[in-house]
PDB file of C-alpha atoms in Angstrom:
ATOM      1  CA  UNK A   1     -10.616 -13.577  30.468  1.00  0.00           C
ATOM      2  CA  UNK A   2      -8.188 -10.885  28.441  1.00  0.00           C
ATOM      3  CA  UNK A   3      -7.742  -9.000  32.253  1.00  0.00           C
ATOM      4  CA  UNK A   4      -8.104  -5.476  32.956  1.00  0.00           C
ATOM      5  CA  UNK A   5      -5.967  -4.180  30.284  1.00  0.00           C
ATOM      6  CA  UNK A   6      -7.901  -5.793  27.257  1.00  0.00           C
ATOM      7  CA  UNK A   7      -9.628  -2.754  26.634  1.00  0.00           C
ATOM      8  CA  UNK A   8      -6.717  -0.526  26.065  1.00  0.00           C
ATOM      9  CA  UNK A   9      -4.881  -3.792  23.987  1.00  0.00           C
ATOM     10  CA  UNK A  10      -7.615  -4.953  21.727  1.00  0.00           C
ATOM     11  CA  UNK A  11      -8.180  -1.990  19.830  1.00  0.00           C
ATOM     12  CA  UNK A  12      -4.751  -0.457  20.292  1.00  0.00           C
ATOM     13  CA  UNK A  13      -4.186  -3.817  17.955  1.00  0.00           C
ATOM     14  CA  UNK A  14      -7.311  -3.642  15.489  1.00  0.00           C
ATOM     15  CA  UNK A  15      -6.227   0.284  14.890  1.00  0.00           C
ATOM     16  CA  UNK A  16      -2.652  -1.059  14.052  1.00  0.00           C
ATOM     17  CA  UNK A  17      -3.956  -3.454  12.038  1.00  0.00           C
ATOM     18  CA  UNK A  18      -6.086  -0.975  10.249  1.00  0.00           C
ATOM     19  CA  UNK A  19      -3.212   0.802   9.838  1.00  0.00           C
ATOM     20  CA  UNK A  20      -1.432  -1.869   7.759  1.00  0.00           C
ATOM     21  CA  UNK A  21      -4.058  -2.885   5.684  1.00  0.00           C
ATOM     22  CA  UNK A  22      -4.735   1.058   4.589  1.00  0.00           C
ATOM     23  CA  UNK A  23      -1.032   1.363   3.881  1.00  0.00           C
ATOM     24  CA  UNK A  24      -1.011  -2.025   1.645  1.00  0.00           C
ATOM     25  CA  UNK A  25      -3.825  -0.829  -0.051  1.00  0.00           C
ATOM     26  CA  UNK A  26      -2.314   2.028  -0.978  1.00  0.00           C
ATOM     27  CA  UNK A  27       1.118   1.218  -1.953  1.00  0.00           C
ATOM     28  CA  UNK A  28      -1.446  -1.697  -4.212  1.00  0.00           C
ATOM     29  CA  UNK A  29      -3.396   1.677  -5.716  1.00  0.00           C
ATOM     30  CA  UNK A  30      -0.177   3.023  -6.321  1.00  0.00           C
ATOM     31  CA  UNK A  31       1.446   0.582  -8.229  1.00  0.00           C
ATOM     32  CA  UNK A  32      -1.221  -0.296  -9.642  1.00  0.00           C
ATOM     33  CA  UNK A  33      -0.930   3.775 -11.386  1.00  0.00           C
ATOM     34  CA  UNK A  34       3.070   3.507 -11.538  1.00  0.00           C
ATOM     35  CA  UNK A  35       2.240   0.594 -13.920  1.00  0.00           C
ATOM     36  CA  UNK A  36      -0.513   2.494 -15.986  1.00  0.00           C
ATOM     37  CA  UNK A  37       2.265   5.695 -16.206  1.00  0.00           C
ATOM     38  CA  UNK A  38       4.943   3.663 -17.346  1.00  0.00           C
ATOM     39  CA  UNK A  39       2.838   2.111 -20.198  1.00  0.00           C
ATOM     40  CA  UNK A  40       1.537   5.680 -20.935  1.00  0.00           C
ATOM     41  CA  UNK A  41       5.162   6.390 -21.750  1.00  0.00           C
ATOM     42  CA  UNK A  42       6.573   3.043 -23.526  1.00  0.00           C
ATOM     43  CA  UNK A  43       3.164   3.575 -25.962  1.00  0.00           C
ATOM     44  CA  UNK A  44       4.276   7.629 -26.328  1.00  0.00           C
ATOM     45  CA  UNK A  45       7.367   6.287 -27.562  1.00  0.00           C
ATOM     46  CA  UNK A  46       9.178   7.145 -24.110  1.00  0.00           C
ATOM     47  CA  UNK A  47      11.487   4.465 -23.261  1.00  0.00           C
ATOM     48  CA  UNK A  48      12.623   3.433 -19.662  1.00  0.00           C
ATOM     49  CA  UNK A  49      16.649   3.990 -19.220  1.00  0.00           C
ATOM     50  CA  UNK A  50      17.179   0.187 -17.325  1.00  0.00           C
ATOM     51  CA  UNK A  51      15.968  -0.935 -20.819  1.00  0.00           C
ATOM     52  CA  UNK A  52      19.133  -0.614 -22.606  1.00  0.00           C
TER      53      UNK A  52
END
């Protein structure tokens, strides 16, 4: 049904898509801390320069 290449194809695709997903959930973790950092700051009195 997929022919005689489907088994190179099919996971060549579910490790890319693996691949994705990790690096979305990462750039997610990491905003996620960017966020934290930057409210860390404002509340230590540090302010953000764009905020003038």
């Amino acid at each position: 049904m997929f022919g005689e290449h489907a088994a190179f194809i099919i996971p060549s695709y579910a490790v890319s898509a693996l691949v994705i997903i990790a690096m979305c959930v990462r750039i997610m973790l990491q905003y996620k801390a960017q966020q934290r950092e930057i409210a860390r700051l404002e509340k230590a009195g540090i302010k953000r320069r764009s905020a003038k």
